[in-house]
PDB file of C-alpha atoms in Angstrom:
ATOM      1  CA  MET A   1     -19.692  14.013  -6.017  1.00  0.00           C
ATOM      2  CA  ASN A   2     -19.169  11.037  -3.367  1.00  0.00           C
ATOM      3  CA  ARG A   3     -17.081   8.265  -4.572  1.00  0.00           C
ATOM      4  CA  LEU A   4     -16.820   4.693  -3.056  1.00  0.00           C
ATOM      5  CA  SER A   5     -13.330   2.880  -3.154  1.00  0.00           C
ATOM      6  CA  ILE A   6     -13.184  -0.737  -2.022  1.00  0.00           C
ATOM      7  CA  ASP A   7      -9.897  -2.695  -1.635  1.00  0.00           C
ATOM      8  CA  ILE A   8     -10.662  -6.381  -1.187  1.00  0.00           C
ATOM      9  CA  GLY A   9      -7.490  -8.152   0.158  1.00  0.00           C
ATOM     10  CA  ASN A  10      -6.956 -11.839   1.152  1.00  0.00           C
ATOM     11  CA  SER A  11      -7.637 -11.154   4.967  1.00  0.00           C
ATOM     12  CA  SER A  12      -9.710  -8.160   5.082  1.00  0.00           C
ATOM     13  CA  THR A  13     -11.362  -5.510   2.999  1.00  0.00           C
ATOM     14  CA  LYS A  14     -10.576  -1.766   3.256  1.00  0.00           C
ATOM     15  CA  LEU A  15     -13.248   0.846   2.098  1.00  0.00           C
ATOM     16  CA  ALA A  16     -13.512   4.576   2.029  1.00  0.00           C
ATOM     17  CA  VAL A  17     -16.014   7.083   0.620  1.00  0.00           C
ATOM     18  CA  PHE A  18     -14.579  10.415  -0.857  1.00  0.00           C
ATOM     19  CA  ALA A  19     -16.018  13.764  -1.264  1.00  0.00           C
ATOM     20  CA  GLY A  20     -13.709  14.807  -4.235  1.00  0.00           C
ATOM     21  CA  SER A  21     -10.152  14.195  -2.837  1.00  0.00           C
ATOM     22  CA  GLU A  22     -11.219  14.374   0.863  1.00  0.00           C
ATOM     23  CA  MET A  23     -11.986  11.201   2.593  1.00  0.00           C
ATOM     24  CA  VAL A  24     -15.161  11.549   4.699  1.00  0.00           C
ATOM     25  CA  HIS A  25     -15.567   7.759   5.623  1.00  0.00           C
ATOM     26  CA  HIS A  26     -13.153   4.740   6.146  1.00  0.00           C
ATOM     27  CA  GLN A  27     -13.728   1.161   7.607  1.00  0.00           C
ATOM     28  CA  ARG A  28     -12.025  -2.076   7.857  1.00  0.00           C
ATOM     29  CA  LEU A  29     -13.951  -5.499   7.401  1.00  0.00           C
ATOM     30  CA  GLU A  30     -13.001  -9.002   7.701  1.00  0.00           C
ATOM     31  CA  THR A  31     -15.635  -9.685   5.212  1.00  0.00           C
ATOM     32  CA  ILE A  32     -18.009  -7.702   2.970  1.00  0.00           C
ATOM     33  CA  ASP A  33     -21.390  -8.646   1.810  1.00  0.00           C
ATOM     34  CA  VAL A  34     -24.237  -6.602  -0.070  1.00  0.00           C
ATOM     35  CA  ASN A  35     -25.788  -5.456   3.314  1.00  0.00           C
ATOM     36  CA  ASP A  36     -22.640  -3.697   4.048  1.00  0.00           C
ATOM     37  CA  LEU A  37     -22.869  -2.014   0.616  1.00  0.00           C
ATOM     38  CA  ALA A  38     -26.427  -1.138   1.045  1.00  0.00           C
ATOM     39  CA  GLN A  39     -25.680   0.753   4.495  1.00  0.00           C
ATOM     40  CA  LEU A  40     -23.016   2.597   2.678  1.00  0.00           C
ATOM     41  CA  VAL A  41     -25.117   3.807  -0.333  1.00  0.00           C
ATOM     42  CA  GLU A  42     -27.888   4.793   1.981  1.00  0.00           C
ATOM     43  CA  ALA A  43     -25.600   6.911   4.270  1.00  0.00           C
ATOM     44  CA  PHE A  44     -23.370   8.383   1.478  1.00  0.00           C
ATOM     45  CA  SER A  45     -25.052   8.095  -1.673  1.00  0.00           C
ATOM     46  CA  PRO A  46     -22.066   7.598  -3.961  1.00  0.00           C
ATOM     47  CA  GLN A  47     -22.311   8.366  -7.570  1.00  0.00           C
ATOM     48  CA  LYS A  48     -19.402   6.361  -8.515  1.00  0.00           C
ATOM     49  CA  SER A  49     -17.780   3.285  -7.131  1.00  0.00           C
ATOM     50  CA  ILE A  50     -14.689   0.980  -7.752  1.00  0.00           C
ATOM     51  CA  ILE A  51     -13.475  -2.356  -6.478  1.00  0.00           C
ATOM     52  CA  SER A  52      -9.934  -3.872  -6.496  1.00  0.00           C
ATOM     53  CA  THR A  53      -9.786  -7.406  -5.666  1.00  0.00           C
ATOM     54  CA  VAL A  54      -7.539 -10.209  -5.320  1.00  0.00           C
ATOM     55  CA  LYS A  55     -10.653 -12.601  -5.335  1.00  0.00           C
ATOM     56  CA  GLN A  56     -12.817 -13.734  -8.179  1.00  0.00           C
ATOM     57  CA  GLU A  57     -16.385 -14.298  -6.579  1.00  0.00           C
ATOM     58  CA  VAL A  58     -17.421 -10.381  -6.335  1.00  0.00           C
ATOM     59  CA  ASP A  59     -20.498 -10.601  -8.618  1.00  0.00           C
ATOM     60  CA  LEU A  60     -23.008  -9.889  -6.256  1.00  0.00           C
ATOM     61  CA  LEU A  61     -21.020  -6.981  -4.994  1.00  0.00           C
ATOM     62  CA  GLU A  62     -20.412  -5.774  -8.505  1.00  0.00           C
ATOM     63  CA  ASN A  63     -24.175  -6.209  -9.666  1.00  0.00           C
ATOM     64  CA  PHE A  64     -25.426  -4.300  -6.446  1.00  0.00           C
ATOM     65  CA  LEU A  65     -22.870  -1.310  -7.226  1.00  0.00           C
ATOM     66  CA  LYS A  66     -24.000  -1.388 -10.903  1.00  0.00           C
ATOM     67  CA  GLN A  67     -27.538  -0.932  -9.967  1.00  0.00           C
ATOM     68  CA  HIS A  68     -26.857   2.006  -7.600  1.00  0.00           C
ATOM     69  CA  THR A  69     -23.750   3.538  -8.746  1.00  0.00           C
ATOM     70  CA  THR A  70     -21.487   4.113 -12.035  1.00  0.00           C
ATOM     71  CA  TYR A  71     -19.336   1.250 -11.292  1.00  0.00           C
ATOM     72  CA  THR A  72     -15.754   0.319 -12.254  1.00  0.00           C
ATOM     73  CA  ARG A  73     -13.672  -2.886 -11.822  1.00  0.00           C
ATOM     74  CA  PHE A  74      -9.941  -1.681 -11.021  1.00  0.00           C
ATOM     75  CA  SER A  75      -7.234  -2.656 -13.261  1.00  0.00           C
ATOM     76  CA  THR A  76      -3.716  -1.471 -14.407  1.00  0.00           C
ATOM     77  CA  LEU A  77      -5.578  -0.261 -17.671  1.00  0.00           C
ATOM     78  CA  LEU A  78      -6.563   2.633 -15.666  1.00  0.00           C
ATOM     79  CA  THR A  79      -3.490   4.869 -16.108  1.00  0.00           C
ATOM     80  CA  LYS A  80      -4.636   8.407 -15.307  1.00  0.00           C
ATOM     81  CA  GLY A  81      -2.039   9.496 -17.711  1.00  0.00           C
ATOM     82  CA  ILE A  82       0.850   7.529 -16.082  1.00  0.00           C
ATOM     83  CA  GLN A  83       2.942   5.617 -18.948  1.00  0.00           C
ATOM     84  CA  ASN A  84       2.859   2.073 -17.540  1.00  0.00           C
ATOM     85  CA  LYS A  85       6.033   0.654 -18.994  1.00  0.00           C
ATOM     86  CA  TYR A  86       5.951  -2.583 -16.636  1.00  0.00           C
ATOM     87  CA  LYS A  87       6.814  -5.615 -18.979  1.00  0.00           C
ATOM     88  CA  THR A  88       4.021  -7.881 -17.708  1.00  0.00           C
ATOM     89  CA  PRO A  89       1.233  -5.585 -16.497  1.00  0.00           C
ATOM     90  CA  ALA A  90      -1.025  -8.488 -16.155  1.00  0.00           C
ATOM     91  CA  THR A  91       1.015  -9.592 -13.181  1.00  0.00           C
ATOM     92  CA  LEU A  92       1.429  -6.427 -11.579  1.00  0.00           C
ATOM     93  CA  GLY A  93      -0.211  -6.446  -8.336  1.00  0.00           C
ATOM     94  CA  LEU A  94      -3.445  -3.983  -8.208  1.00  0.00           C
ATOM     95  CA  ASP A  95      -2.299  -2.770  -4.648  1.00  0.00           C
ATOM     96  CA  ARG A  96       0.908  -1.475  -6.157  1.00  0.00           C
ATOM     97  CA  TRP A  97      -0.556   0.021  -9.166  1.00  0.00           C
ATOM     98  CA  ALA A  98      -3.317   1.957  -7.030  1.00  0.00           C
ATOM     99  CA  ALA A  99      -0.656   3.180  -4.677  1.00  0.00           C
ATOM    100  CA  VAL A 100       1.331   4.606  -7.621  1.00  0.00           C
ATOM    101  CA  LEU A 101      -1.998   6.378  -8.819  1.00  0.00           C
ATOM    102  CA  GLY A 102      -2.375   7.654  -5.198  1.00  0.00           C
ATOM    103  CA  ALA A 103       1.215   8.864  -5.001  1.00  0.00           C
ATOM    104  CA  ASN A 104       0.597  10.828  -8.348  1.00  0.00           C
ATOM    105  CA  SER A 105      -2.559  12.473  -6.939  1.00  0.00           C
ATOM    106  CA  LEU A 106      -0.562  13.513  -3.940  1.00  0.00           C
ATOM    107  CA  PHE A 107       2.560  14.906  -5.628  1.00  0.00           C
ATOM    108  CA  PRO A 108       1.761  15.499  -9.376  1.00  0.00           C
ATOM    109  CA  ASN A 109       4.678  16.237 -11.394  1.00  0.00           C
ATOM    110  CA  SER A 110       6.939  14.975  -9.086  1.00  0.00           C
ATOM    111  CA  ALA A 111       9.049  11.854  -8.793  1.00  0.00           C
ATOM    112  CA  SER A 112       7.549   9.305  -6.068  1.00  0.00           C
ATOM    113  CA  LEU A 113       8.949   6.187  -4.509  1.00  0.00           C
ATOM    114  CA  VAL A 114       6.137   3.954  -2.834  1.00  0.00           C
ATOM    115  CA  ILE A 115       7.306   1.878  -0.159  1.00  0.00           C
ATOM    116  CA  ASP A 116       4.206  -0.465   0.795  1.00  0.00           C
ATOM    117  CA  ALA A 117       5.316  -2.370   3.935  1.00  0.00           C
ATOM    118  CA  GLY A 118       2.935  -5.602   4.374  1.00  0.00           C
ATOM    119  CA  THR A 119       3.584  -9.275   4.019  1.00  0.00           C
ATOM    120  CA  CYS A 120       6.093  -8.262   1.393  1.00  0.00           C
ATOM    121  CA  ILE A 121       7.810  -4.990   1.116  1.00  0.00           C
ATOM    122  CA  THR A 122       7.346  -3.429  -2.387  1.00  0.00           C
ATOM    123  CA  TYR A 123       9.197  -0.470  -3.854  1.00  0.00           C
ATOM    124  CA  ASP A 124       7.687   1.509  -6.866  1.00  0.00           C
ATOM    125  CA  LEU A 125       9.043   4.364  -8.658  1.00  0.00           C
ATOM    126  CA  LEU A 126       7.384   6.932 -10.453  1.00  0.00           C
ATOM    127  CA  THR A 127       9.394   9.390 -12.420  1.00  0.00           C
ATOM    128  CA  SER A 128       9.040  12.915 -12.641  1.00  0.00           C
ATOM    129  CA  ASN A 129       8.057  12.513 -16.297  1.00  0.00           C
ATOM    130  CA  GLY A 130       5.016  10.432 -15.229  1.00  0.00           C
ATOM    131  CA  GLU A 131       6.683   7.026 -16.129  1.00  0.00           C
ATOM    132  CA  TYR A 132       6.538   3.854 -14.294  1.00  0.00           C
ATOM    133  CA  PHE A 133       8.982   0.952 -15.000  1.00  0.00           C
ATOM    134  CA  GLY A 134       8.313  -1.277 -11.801  1.00  0.00           C
ATOM    135  CA  GLY A 135      10.205  -1.766  -8.754  1.00  0.00           C
ATOM    136  CA  SER A 136      11.262  -4.294  -6.180  1.00  0.00           C
ATOM    137  CA  ILE A 137       9.803  -7.044  -3.924  1.00  0.00           C
ATOM    138  CA  SER A 138      11.349  -8.284  -0.829  1.00  0.00           C
ATOM    139  CA  PRO A 139      10.041 -10.031   2.121  1.00  0.00           C
ATOM    140  CA  GLY A 140       8.307  -8.253   4.994  1.00  0.00           C
ATOM    141  CA  ILE A 141       9.136  -8.051   8.702  1.00  0.00           C
ATOM    142  CA  ALA A 142       6.918 -11.080   9.783  1.00  0.00           C
ATOM    143  CA  MET A 143       8.102 -13.110   6.829  1.00  0.00           C
ATOM    144  CA  ARG A 144      11.684 -12.732   7.756  1.00  0.00           C
ATOM    145  CA  PHE A 145      11.340 -13.552  11.343  1.00  0.00           C
ATOM    146  CA  LYS A 146       9.559 -16.434  10.308  1.00  0.00           C
ATOM    147  CA  ALA A 147      12.433 -17.542   7.774  1.00  0.00           C
ATOM    148  CA  VAL A 148      15.026 -17.119  10.493  1.00  0.00           C
ATOM    149  CA  HIS A 149      13.157 -19.724  12.636  1.00  0.00           C
ATOM    150  CA  GLN A 150      11.883 -22.098   9.904  1.00  0.00           C
ATOM    151  CA  PHE A 151      15.258 -22.569   7.897  1.00  0.00           C
ATOM    152  CA  THR A 152      17.482 -23.059  10.888  1.00  0.00           C
ATOM    153  CA  GLY A 153      17.737 -25.990  13.319  1.00  0.00           C
ATOM    154  CA  ARG A 154      18.159 -23.936  16.718  1.00  0.00           C
ATOM    155  CA  LEU A 155      17.179 -20.294  16.158  1.00  0.00           C
ATOM    156  CA  PRO A 156      13.983 -19.358  17.928  1.00  0.00           C
ATOM    157  CA  MET A 157      10.740 -17.589  16.651  1.00  0.00           C
ATOM    158  CA  VAL A 158      11.100 -14.227  18.088  1.00  0.00           C
ATOM    159  CA  ASP A 159       7.990 -11.713  18.778  1.00  0.00           C
ATOM    160  CA  TRP A 160       8.709  -8.211  18.145  1.00  0.00           C
ATOM    161  CA  ASP A 161       7.130  -5.153  19.320  1.00  0.00           C
ATOM    162  CA  ALA A 162       6.553  -2.312  17.012  1.00  0.00           C
ATOM    163  CA  GLU A 163       6.485   0.195  19.547  1.00  0.00           C
ATOM    164  CA  ALA A 164       9.985  -0.709  20.953  1.00  0.00           C
ATOM    165  CA  GLU A 165      13.258   0.502  19.778  1.00  0.00           C
ATOM    166  CA  ILE A 166      15.614  -1.690  17.872  1.00  0.00           C
ATOM    167  CA  PRO A 167      17.728  -3.594  20.389  1.00  0.00           C
ATOM    168  CA  ASP A 168      21.444  -4.247  20.609  1.00  0.00           C
ATOM    169  CA  GLY A 169      22.294  -7.775  19.643  1.00  0.00           C
ATOM    170  CA  THR A 170      23.375  -8.736  23.105  1.00  0.00           C
ATOM    171  CA  ASP A 171      21.607 -12.094  23.069  1.00  0.00           C
ATOM    172  CA  THR A 172      20.157 -14.391  20.599  1.00  0.00           C
ATOM    173  CA  GLN A 173      16.796 -13.178  20.462  1.00  0.00           C
ATOM    174  CA  ASN A 174      17.792  -9.510  20.229  1.00  0.00           C
ATOM    175  CA  ALA A 175      20.531 -10.469  17.688  1.00  0.00           C
ATOM    176  CA  ILE A 176      17.516 -11.829  15.592  1.00  0.00           C
ATOM    177  CA  LYS A 177      15.601  -8.525  16.222  1.00  0.00           C
ATOM    178  CA  ASN A 178      18.585  -6.492  15.377  1.00  0.00           C
ATOM    179  CA  GLY A 179      19.535  -8.410  12.324  1.00  0.00           C
ATOM    180  CA  VAL A 180      15.872  -8.370  10.826  1.00  0.00           C
ATOM    181  CA  LEU A 181      14.661  -4.788  11.921  1.00  0.00           C
ATOM    182  CA  GLN A 182      17.829  -2.868  11.203  1.00  0.00           C
ATOM    183  CA  GLY A 183      18.611  -4.680   8.145  1.00  0.00           C
ATOM    184  CA  ILE A 184      15.227  -3.658   6.790  1.00  0.00           C
ATOM    185  CA  ILE A 185      15.930   0.032   7.579  1.00  0.00           C
ATOM    186  CA  ASN A 186      19.441  -0.385   5.976  1.00  0.00           C
ATOM    187  CA  GLU A 187      17.380  -1.909   2.821  1.00  0.00           C
ATOM    188  CA  ILE A 188      14.884   1.052   2.619  1.00  0.00           C
ATOM    189  CA  GLU A 189      17.540   3.503   3.119  1.00  0.00           C
ATOM    190  CA  GLY A 190      19.559   2.003   0.399  1.00  0.00           C
ATOM    191  CA  PHE A 191      16.424   2.080  -2.053  1.00  0.00           C
ATOM    192  CA  ILE A 192      15.890   5.681  -1.222  1.00  0.00           C
ATOM    193  CA  ALA A 193      19.417   6.665  -1.909  1.00  0.00           C
ATOM    194  CA  LEU A 194      19.462   4.684  -5.032  1.00  0.00           C
ATOM    195  CA  ASN A 195      16.354   6.370  -6.574  1.00  0.00           C
ATOM    196  CA  ASN A 196      17.266   9.690  -5.220  1.00  0.00           C
ATOM    197  CA  LYS A 197      20.284   9.558  -7.566  1.00  0.00           C
ATOM    198  CA  LYS A 198      17.881   8.862 -10.317  1.00  0.00           C
ATOM    199  CA  GLU A 199      15.367  11.663  -9.210  1.00  0.00           C
ATOM    200  CA  SER A 200      16.771  14.506  -7.203  1.00  0.00           C
ATOM    201  CA  THR A 201      13.210  15.763  -6.161  1.00  0.00           C
ATOM    202  CA  LEU A 202      12.012  12.322  -5.150  1.00  0.00           C
ATOM    203  CA  LYS A 203       9.196  12.067  -2.632  1.00  0.00           C
ATOM    204  CA  VAL A 204       9.153   8.883  -0.450  1.00  0.00           C
ATOM    205  CA  ILE A 205       5.644   7.702   0.836  1.00  0.00           C
ATOM    206  CA  ILE A 206       5.379   4.602   3.049  1.00  0.00           C
ATOM    207  CA  THR A 207       2.144   2.837   3.578  1.00  0.00           C
ATOM    208  CA  GLY A 208       1.083  -0.616   4.485  1.00  0.00           C
ATOM    209  CA  GLY A 209       0.642  -2.400   7.986  1.00  0.00           C
ATOM    210  CA  ASP A 210       4.213  -1.775   8.957  1.00  0.00           C
ATOM    211  CA  ALA A 211       4.452   1.825   7.906  1.00  0.00           C
ATOM    212  CA  ASN A 212       4.214   3.248  11.331  1.00  0.00           C
ATOM    213  CA  PHE A 213       7.102   1.470  12.897  1.00  0.00           C
ATOM    214  CA  LEU A 214       9.179   2.000   9.642  1.00  0.00           C
ATOM    215  CA  TYR A 215       8.320   5.893   9.584  1.00  0.00           C
ATOM    216  CA  LYS A 216       9.418   6.334  13.084  1.00  0.00           C
ATOM    217  CA  GLN A 217      12.711   4.499  12.648  1.00  0.00           C
ATOM    218  CA  LEU A 218      13.371   6.522   9.634  1.00  0.00           C
ATOM    219  CA  GLN A 219      13.038   9.868  11.311  1.00  0.00           C
ATOM    220  CA  ASN A 220      16.636  10.105  12.123  1.00  0.00           C
ATOM    221  CA  SER A 221      17.639   9.367   8.317  1.00  0.00           C
ATOM    222  CA  ILE A 222      19.157  11.802   6.300  1.00  0.00           C
ATOM    223  CA  PHE A 223      16.185  11.479   4.160  1.00  0.00           C
ATOM    224  CA  ALA A 224      13.483  12.239   6.718  1.00  0.00           C
ATOM    225  CA  PRO A 225      12.408  15.531   5.377  1.00  0.00           C
ATOM    226  CA  GLN A 226      11.279  13.947   1.908  1.00  0.00           C
ATOM    227  CA  ILE A 227       9.646  10.791   3.680  1.00  0.00           C
ATOM    228  CA  SER A 228       5.845  10.705   4.475  1.00  0.00           C
ATOM    229  CA  LYS A 229       3.454   7.869   5.448  1.00  0.00           C
ATOM    230  CA  ASP A 230       0.094   7.555   4.210  1.00  0.00           C
ATOM    231  CA  PRO A 231      -2.078   4.346   5.328  1.00  0.00           C
ATOM    232  CA  TYR A 232      -4.795   5.287   2.747  1.00  0.00           C
ATOM    233  CA  LEU A 233      -2.593   5.546  -0.227  1.00  0.00           C
ATOM    234  CA  VAL A 234      -4.167   2.359  -2.192  1.00  0.00           C
ATOM    235  CA  LEU A 235      -7.660   3.794  -1.462  1.00  0.00           C
ATOM    236  CA  LYS A 236      -6.642   7.179  -2.461  1.00  0.00           C
ATOM    237  CA  GLY A 237      -5.259   5.813  -5.759  1.00  0.00           C
ATOM    238  CA  LEU A 238      -8.680   3.847  -6.291  1.00  0.00           C
ATOM    239  CA  ASN A 239     -10.518   7.171  -5.747  1.00  0.00           C
ATOM    240  CA  GLU A 240      -8.134   8.986  -8.310  1.00  0.00           C
ATOM    241  CA  ALA A 241      -9.092   6.082 -10.775  1.00  0.00           C
ATOM    242  CA  ILE A 242     -12.426   7.281 -11.130  1.00  0.00           C
ATOM    243  CA  ALA A 243     -12.205  11.093 -10.427  1.00  0.00           C
ATOM    244  CA  ASP A 244     -13.153  13.128 -13.255  1.00  0.00           C
TER     245      ASP A 244
END
């Protein structure tokens, strides 16, 4: 049975077709319309579909999927057996919750720390008992570079290369790069250490736009054996939400 997962964000739409737990198709679109869905339905004949969206005007997409599939609108009410103890579930980001579901599908019966490195960096812990209490939200890499420039009088806006190593702070630009990038690495290692004390068999999964850079930098960490990266974790969580 094929299933279609769609994640509609502020700047782009990510979608995937799954045959069971195997992803057989993935694409990223700036915008999505009914014609895009029609092509996917014709090509893959999904029996089930799900949309996670930060936007409200998706009626046309939903109506089309209702006509051609068994459709579900994603929400934090879809728990798949996880005990959601977040105090304000209505304000919990759907991408955060989908990533937790994805982590649970990859590492069932194991504690997982999901690190989503995008505009913000979020840290979400799922305990080995299947309980979710929330996590932490901090500024992402681009946001930190912008803040250093915008909230000071003379410090420049710095471009950074995700493929380059973190430089020593031998001049002002490199000092900013070192402070922002090494600071984030130290932050992540601190969160892993903190949660590792709570859950000794902790699995760490990094996802999001800056995941490749952070994963590379963390390869020399003492936590490296338990760290993996998965750019499709949210889509996998959406697929898990409608799995039988």
